[in-house]
Short mmCIF file of C-alpha atoms in Angstrom, two decimals:
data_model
loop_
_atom_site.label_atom_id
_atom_site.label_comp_id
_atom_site.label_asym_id
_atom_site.label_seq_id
_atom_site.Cartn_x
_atom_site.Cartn_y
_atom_site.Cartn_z
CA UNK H 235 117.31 72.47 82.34
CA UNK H 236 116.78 76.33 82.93
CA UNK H 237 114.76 78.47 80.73
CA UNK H 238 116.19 81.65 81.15
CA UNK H 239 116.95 84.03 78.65
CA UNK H 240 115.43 80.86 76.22
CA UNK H 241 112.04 81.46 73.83
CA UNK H 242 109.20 79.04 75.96
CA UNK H 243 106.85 77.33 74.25
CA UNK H 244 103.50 76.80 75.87
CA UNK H 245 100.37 76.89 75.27
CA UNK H 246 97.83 79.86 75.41
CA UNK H 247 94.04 81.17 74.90
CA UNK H 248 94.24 83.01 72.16
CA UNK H 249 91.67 85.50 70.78
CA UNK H 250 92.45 85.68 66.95
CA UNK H 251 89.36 88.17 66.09
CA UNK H 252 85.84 88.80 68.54
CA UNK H 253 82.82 87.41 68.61
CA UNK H 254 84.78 83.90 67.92
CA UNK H 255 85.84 81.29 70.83
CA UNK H 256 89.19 81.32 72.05
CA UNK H 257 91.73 79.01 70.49
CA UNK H 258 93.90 77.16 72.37
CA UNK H 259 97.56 77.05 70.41
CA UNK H 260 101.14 76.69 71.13
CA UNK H 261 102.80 79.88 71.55
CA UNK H 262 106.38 81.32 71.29
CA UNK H 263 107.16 83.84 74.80
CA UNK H 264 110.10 85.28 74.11
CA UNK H 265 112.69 86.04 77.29
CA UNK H 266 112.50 89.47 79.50
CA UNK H 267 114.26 92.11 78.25
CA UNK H 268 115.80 94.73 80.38
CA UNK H 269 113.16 95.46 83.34
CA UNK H 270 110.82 93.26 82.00
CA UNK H 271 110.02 89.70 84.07
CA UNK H 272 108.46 86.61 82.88
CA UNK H 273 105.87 84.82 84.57
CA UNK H 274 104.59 80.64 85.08
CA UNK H 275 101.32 81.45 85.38
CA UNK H 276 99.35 79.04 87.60
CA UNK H 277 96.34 80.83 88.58
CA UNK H 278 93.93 82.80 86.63
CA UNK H 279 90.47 84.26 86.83
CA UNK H 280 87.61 85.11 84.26
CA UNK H 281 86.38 88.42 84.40
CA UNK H 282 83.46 90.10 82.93
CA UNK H 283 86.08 92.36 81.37
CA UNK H 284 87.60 89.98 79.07
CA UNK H 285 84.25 88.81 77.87
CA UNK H 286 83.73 92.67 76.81
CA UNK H 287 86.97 91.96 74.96
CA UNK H 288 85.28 89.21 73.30
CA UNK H 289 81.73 90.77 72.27
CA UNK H 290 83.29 93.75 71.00
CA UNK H 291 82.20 96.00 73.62
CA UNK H 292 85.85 96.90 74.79
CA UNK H 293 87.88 97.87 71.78
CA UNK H 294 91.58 96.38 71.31
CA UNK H 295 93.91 94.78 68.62
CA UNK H 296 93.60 91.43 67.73
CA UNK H 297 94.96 89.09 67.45
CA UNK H 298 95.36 89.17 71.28
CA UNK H 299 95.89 86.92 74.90
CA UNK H 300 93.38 88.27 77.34
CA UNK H 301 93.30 87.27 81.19
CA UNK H 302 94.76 89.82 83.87
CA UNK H 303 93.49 88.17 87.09
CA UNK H 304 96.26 86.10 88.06
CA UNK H 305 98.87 84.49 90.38
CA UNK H 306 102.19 82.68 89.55
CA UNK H 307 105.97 82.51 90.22
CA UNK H 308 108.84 84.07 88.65
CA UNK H 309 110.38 82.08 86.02
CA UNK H 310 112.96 84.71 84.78
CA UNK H 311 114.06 88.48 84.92
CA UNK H 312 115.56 90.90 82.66
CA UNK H 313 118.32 92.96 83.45
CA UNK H 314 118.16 95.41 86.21
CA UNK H 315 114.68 93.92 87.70
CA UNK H 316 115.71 93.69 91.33
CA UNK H 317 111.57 93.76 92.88
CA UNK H 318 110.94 90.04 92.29
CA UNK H 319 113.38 86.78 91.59
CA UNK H 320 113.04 83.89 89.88
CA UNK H 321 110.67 81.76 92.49
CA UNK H 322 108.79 84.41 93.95
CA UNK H 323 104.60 83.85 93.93
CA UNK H 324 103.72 87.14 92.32
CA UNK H 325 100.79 88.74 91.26
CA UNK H 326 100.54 90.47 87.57
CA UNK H 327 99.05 94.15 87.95
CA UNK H 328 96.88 95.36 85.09
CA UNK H 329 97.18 98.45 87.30
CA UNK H 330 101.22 98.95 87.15
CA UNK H 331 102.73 101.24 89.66
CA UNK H 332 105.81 103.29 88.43
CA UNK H 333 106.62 105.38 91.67
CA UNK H 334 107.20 108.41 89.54
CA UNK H 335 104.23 109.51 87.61
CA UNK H 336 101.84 112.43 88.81
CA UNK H 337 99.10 109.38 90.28
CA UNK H 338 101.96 107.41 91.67
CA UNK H 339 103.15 110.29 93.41
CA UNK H 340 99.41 111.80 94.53
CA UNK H 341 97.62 110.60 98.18
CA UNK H 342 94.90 111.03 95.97
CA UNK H 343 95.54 108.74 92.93
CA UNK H 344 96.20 105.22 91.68
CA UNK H 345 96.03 105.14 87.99
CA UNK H 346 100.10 105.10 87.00
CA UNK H 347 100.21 106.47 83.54
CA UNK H 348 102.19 103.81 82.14
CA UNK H 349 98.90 101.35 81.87
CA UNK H 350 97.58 100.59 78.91
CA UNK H 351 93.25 100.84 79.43
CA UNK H 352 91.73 103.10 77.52
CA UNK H 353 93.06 103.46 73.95
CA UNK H 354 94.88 99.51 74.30
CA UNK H 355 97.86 99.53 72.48
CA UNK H 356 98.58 95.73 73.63
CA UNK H 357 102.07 96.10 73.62
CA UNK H 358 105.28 96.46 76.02
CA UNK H 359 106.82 99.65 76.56
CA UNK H 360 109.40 99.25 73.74
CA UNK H 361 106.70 98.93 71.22
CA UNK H 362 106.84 95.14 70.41
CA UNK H 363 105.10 91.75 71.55
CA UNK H 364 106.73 88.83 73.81
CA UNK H 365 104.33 86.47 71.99
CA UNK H 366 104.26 84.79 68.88
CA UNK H 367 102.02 82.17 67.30
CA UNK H 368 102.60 80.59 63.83
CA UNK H 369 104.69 83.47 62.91
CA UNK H 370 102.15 86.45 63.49
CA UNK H 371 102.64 88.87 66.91
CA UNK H 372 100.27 88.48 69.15
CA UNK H 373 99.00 91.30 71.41
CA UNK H 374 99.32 91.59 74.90
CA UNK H 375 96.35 92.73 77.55
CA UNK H 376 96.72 95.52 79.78
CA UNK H 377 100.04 95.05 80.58
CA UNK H 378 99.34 91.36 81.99
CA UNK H 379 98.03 88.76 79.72
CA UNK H 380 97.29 85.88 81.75
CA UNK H 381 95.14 83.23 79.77
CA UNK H 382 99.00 81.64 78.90
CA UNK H 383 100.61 79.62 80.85
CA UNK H 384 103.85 82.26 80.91
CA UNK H 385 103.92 85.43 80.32
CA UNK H 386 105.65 88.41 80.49
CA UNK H 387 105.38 91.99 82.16
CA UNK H 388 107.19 95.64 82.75
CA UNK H 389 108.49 95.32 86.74
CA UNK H 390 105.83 98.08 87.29
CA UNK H 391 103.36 95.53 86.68
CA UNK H 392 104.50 92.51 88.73
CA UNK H 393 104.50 92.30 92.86
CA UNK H 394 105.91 89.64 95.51
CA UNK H 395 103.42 87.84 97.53
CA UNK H 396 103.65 85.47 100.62
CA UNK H 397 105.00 82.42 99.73
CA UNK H 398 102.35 80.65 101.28
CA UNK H 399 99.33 82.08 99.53
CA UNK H 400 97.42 80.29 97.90
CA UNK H 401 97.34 81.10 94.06
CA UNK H 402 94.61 79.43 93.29
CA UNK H 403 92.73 81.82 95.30
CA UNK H 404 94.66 85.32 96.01
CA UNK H 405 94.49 85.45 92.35
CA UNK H 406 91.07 87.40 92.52
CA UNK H 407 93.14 89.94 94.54
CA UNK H 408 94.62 90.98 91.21
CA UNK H 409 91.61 92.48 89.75
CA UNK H 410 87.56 91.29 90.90
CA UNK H 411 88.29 91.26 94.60
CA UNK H 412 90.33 94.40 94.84
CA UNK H 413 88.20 96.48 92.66
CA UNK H 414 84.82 95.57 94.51
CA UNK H 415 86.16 95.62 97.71
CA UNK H 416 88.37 99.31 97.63
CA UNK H 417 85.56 101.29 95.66
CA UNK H 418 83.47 101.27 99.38
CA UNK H 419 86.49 101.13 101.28
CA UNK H 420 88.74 103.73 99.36
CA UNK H 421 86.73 105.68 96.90
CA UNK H 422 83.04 105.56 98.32
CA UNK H 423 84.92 105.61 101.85
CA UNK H 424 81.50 104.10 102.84
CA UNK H 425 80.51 105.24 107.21
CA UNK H 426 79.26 103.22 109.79
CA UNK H 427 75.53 103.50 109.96
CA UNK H 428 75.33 104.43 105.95
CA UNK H 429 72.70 102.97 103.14
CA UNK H 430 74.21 101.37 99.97
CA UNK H 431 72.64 100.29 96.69
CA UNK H 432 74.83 97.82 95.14
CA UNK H 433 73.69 97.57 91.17
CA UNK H 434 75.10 94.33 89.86
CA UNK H 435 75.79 90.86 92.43
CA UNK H 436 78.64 89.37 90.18
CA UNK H 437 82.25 88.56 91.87
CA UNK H 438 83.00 92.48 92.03
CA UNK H 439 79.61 93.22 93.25
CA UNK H 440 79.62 90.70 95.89
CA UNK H 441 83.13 92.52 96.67
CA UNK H 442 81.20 95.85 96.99
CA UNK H 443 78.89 94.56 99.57
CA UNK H 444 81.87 92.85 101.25
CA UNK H 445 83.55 96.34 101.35
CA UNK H 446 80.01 97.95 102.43
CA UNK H 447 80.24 95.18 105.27
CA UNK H 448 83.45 96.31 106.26
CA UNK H 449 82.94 99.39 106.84
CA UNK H 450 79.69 98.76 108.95
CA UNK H 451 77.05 99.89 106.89
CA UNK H 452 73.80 99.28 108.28
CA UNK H 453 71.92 98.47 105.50
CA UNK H 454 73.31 97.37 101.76
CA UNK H 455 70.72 96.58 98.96
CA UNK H 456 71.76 94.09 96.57
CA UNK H 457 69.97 94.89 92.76
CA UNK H 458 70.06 92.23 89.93
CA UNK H 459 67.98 90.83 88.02
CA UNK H 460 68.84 87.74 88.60
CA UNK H 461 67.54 86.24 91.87
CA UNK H 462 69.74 82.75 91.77
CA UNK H 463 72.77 85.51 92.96
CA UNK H 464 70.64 86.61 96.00
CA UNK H 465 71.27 83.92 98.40
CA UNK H 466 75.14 84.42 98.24
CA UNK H 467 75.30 88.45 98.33
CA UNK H 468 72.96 88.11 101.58
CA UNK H 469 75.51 85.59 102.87
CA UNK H 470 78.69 87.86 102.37
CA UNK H 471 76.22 91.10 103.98
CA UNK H 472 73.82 92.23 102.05
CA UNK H 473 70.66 92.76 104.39
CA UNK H 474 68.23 92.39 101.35
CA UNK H 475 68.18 92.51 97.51
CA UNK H 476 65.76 93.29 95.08
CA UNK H 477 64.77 92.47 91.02
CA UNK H 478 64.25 95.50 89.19
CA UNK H 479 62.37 93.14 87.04
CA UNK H 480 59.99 92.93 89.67
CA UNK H 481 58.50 96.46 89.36
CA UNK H 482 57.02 98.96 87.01
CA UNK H 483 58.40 101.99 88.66
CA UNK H 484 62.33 103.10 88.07
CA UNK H 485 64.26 101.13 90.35
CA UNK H 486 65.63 104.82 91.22
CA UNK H 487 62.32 105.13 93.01
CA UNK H 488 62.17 101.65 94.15
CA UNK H 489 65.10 102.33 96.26
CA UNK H 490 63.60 105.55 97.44
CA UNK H 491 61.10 104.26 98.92
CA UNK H 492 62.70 101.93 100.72
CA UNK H 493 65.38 104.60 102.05
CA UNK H 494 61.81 106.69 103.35
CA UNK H 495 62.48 108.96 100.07
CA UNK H 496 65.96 109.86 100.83
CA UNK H 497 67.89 107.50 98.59
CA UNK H 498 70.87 105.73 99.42
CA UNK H 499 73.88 107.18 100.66
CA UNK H 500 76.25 105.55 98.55
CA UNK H 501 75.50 103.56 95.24
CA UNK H 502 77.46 101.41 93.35
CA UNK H 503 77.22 100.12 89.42
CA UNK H 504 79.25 97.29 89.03
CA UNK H 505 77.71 96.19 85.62
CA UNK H 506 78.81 98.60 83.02
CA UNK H 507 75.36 99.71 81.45
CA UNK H 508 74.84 103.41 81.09
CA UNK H 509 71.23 103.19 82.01
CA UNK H 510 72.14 101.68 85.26
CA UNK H 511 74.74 104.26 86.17
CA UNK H 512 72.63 107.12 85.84
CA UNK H 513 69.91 104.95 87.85
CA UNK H 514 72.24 104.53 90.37
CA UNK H 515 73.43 108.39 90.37
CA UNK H 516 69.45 109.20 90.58
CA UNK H 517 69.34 106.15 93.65
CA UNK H 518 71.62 108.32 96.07
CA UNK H 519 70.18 110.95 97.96
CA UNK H 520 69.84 114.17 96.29
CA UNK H 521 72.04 116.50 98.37
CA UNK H 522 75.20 114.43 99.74
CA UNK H 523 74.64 110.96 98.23
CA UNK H 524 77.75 109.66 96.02
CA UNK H 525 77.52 107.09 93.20
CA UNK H 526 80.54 105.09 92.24
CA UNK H 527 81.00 103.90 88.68
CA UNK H 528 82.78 100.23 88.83
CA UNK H 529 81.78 98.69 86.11
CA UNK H 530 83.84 98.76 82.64
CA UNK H 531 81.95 100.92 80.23
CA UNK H 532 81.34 100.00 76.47
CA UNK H 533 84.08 102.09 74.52
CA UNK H 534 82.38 103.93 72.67
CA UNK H 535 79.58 104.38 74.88
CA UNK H 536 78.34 108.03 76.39
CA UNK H 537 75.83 108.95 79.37
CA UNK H 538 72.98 111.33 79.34
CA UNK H 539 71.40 112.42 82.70
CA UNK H 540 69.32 115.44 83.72
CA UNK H 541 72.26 117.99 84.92
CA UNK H 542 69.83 118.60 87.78
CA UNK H 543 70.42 115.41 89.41
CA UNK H 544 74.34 116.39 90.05
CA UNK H 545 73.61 120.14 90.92
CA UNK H 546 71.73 119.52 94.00
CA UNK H 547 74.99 118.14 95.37
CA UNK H 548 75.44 114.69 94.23
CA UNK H 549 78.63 113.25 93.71
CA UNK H 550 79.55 111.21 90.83
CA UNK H 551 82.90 109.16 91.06
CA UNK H 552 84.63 106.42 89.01
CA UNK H 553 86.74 104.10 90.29
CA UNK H 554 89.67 101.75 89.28
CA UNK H 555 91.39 98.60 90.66
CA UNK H 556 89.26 100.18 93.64
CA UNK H 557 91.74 103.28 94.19
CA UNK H 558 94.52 101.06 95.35
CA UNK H 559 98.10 102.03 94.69
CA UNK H 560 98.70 98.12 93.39
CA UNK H 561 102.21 97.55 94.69
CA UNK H 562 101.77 99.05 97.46
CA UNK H 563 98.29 97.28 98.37
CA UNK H 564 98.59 93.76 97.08
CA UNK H 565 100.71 92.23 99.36
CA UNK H 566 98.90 93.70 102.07
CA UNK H 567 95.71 92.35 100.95
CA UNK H 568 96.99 88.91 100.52
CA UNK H 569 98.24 89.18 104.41
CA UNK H 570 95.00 90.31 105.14
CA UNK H 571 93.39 86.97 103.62
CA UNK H 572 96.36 84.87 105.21
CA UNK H 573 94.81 86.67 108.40
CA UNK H 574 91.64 85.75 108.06
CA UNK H 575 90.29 89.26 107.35
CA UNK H 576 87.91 88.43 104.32
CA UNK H 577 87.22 85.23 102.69
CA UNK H 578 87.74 84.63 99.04
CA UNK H 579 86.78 81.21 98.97
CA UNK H 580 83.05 82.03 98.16
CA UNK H 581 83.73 84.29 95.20
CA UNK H 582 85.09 80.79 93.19
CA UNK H 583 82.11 79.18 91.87
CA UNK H 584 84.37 76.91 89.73
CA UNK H 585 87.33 75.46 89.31
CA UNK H 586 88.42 74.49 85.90
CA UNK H 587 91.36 73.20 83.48
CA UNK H 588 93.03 75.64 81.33
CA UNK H 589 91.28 73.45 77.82
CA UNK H 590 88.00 74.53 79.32
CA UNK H 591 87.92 77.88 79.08
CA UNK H 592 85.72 78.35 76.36
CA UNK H 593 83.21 76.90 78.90
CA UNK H 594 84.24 78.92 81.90
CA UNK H 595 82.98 82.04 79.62
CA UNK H 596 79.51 80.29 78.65
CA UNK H 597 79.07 80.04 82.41
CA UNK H 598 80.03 83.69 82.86
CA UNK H 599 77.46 84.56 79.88
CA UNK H 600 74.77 82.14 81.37
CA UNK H 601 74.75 83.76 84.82
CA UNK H 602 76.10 80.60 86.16
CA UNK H 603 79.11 81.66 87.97
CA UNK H 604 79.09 84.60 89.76
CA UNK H 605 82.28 86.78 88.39
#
């Protein structure tokens, strides 16, 4: 019996307030309106995002369904949707692409000013919910909400895939993957021959130095202080890592010493500490090194840094979804994993049912998985 243009109920992960466990409850998900396309969700990833979400570092309104690393197929569209069908394999974008905005438009940008990071509103365009639960709205998360098992999102935020990817794992292409991976290739635009410091070994991290490996760096420094998450960034290409832990000095200095006082060319912080993005700022070398910014900030967080350290020539950059236009990228990096170009497979540390996911985030928290 079809579904379309019906209310589903399913069930969902939802996040009534933070700092409190996700519940798992049957939810109403209301049919697409005009432009709008719902989603069977049948893939999804944790990311260290979410878990801001849920410690209150990342502000947003609850009550709310996180999760925007994800893969499913089309269940139904709302008028005028003509990108996707029902039975497609898509991938949700967090990063939408409208075509028409002033970043759209740019060579030089990929934020579309129709997503919702930043101030979160956690709603669709038309100012209302598609979810319900026990008669309250429930917010939606940067324009995907994926811990559900349907959902629904703006056409600007959905994209065909192959139909014989598997979801299971292109799924990290919608956010860890991507964003590790395109803030060497597209924003650091990391040379052949180059140094990089990569602050932070999680999934996006290990994506960095995957990126860094890529583009033929010759050396990439893996720093965390957590050494169980060495032996797997030296297996994707770093060539060594190190524990700040492990030294009294500034790990700014650490890694100027190894680079023969120069510093690394390019640095990356994929943690989302303040102290460790200025570290890696002061890591690069002083004249033309660039540090990226990949990690998701605290909201309400600010950075102090001696001004000298970005007037000798520094450059400072931030990067998101790694500077792909999503639409327009996606696809081709899911061809690129049919093709054998990169390997996701050892970015999944574990597999689990949707019931579990309280435990998939105490793994996250415990260092046990590497996202």
């Amino acid at each position: 019996m079809s579904t379309s243009g019906k209310v589903i109920k399913c069930k969902a992960a939802i996040a009534w307030e933070p700092k409190k466990p996700f519940s798992i409850e049957e939810v109403e998900v209301a049919p697409p309106k005009a432009h709008e396309v719902r989603i069977k969700i049948l893939a999804t990833g944790i990311c260290r995002s979410d878990d801001h979400v849920m410690s209150g570092a990342l502000t947003v309104p609850f009550p709310i369904i996180l999760g925007h690393e994800a893969a499913g197929i089309v269940e139904s569209v709302g008028e005028g949707v003509t990108c996707v069908k029902p039975g497609d394999k898509v991938i949700p974008l967090f990063v939408p692409q409208c075509g028409e905005c002033s970043s759209c438009v740019s060579s030089k940008g990929n934020l579309c000013t129709t997503n919702d990071l930043g101030a979160v509103r956690g709603l669709m365009k038309d100012g209302t919910t598609r979810f319900t639960c026990k008669g309250k709205q429930i917010h939606q998360f940067i324009s995907t909400s994926t811990f559900t098992e349907y959902t629904v999102v703006h056409e600007t935020a959905v994209v065909k895939i192959d139909a014989g990817a598997p979801l299971e794992k292109v799924c990290l292409i919608g956010c860890g993957f991507s964003t590790g991976y395109g803030a060497a290739l597209n924003t650091a635009k990391v040379e052949r021959g180059s140094t990089c410091a990569v602050f932070g070994l999680g999934g996006v991290g290990l994506s960095v130095v995957m990126g860094c490996k890529a583009a033929g760096a010759s050396r990439i420094i893996g720093v965390d202080i957590n050494k169980d998450k060495f032996a797997k960034a030296k297996e994707l290409g770093a060539t060594e890592c190190i524990n700040p832990q492990d030294f009294t000095k500034p790990i700014e200095d650490v890694l100027k010493e190894l680079t023969g006082g120069n510093g690394v060319d390019y640095s990356f912080e994929v943690i989302g500490r303040t102290d460790t993005m200025t570290a890696a700022l002061a890591s690069c070398h002083m004249n033309y090194g660039m540090s990226v910014i990949v990690g998701v900030p605290p909201s309400a967080s600010q950075i102090t840094y001696p001004a000298m350290l970005l007037f000798t020539g520094r450059t400072w950059k931030g990067s998101i979804f790694g500077g792909w236009k999503s639409k327009d990228s996606v696809p081709k990096l899911v061809a690129d994993y049919m093709g054998k170009k990169f390997n996701l497979d050892a970015l999944i540390t574990h597999t689990m049912p949707f019931d579990k996911i309280n435990e998939g985030f105490e793994l996250l928290r415990a260092g046990k998985s590497i996202v």
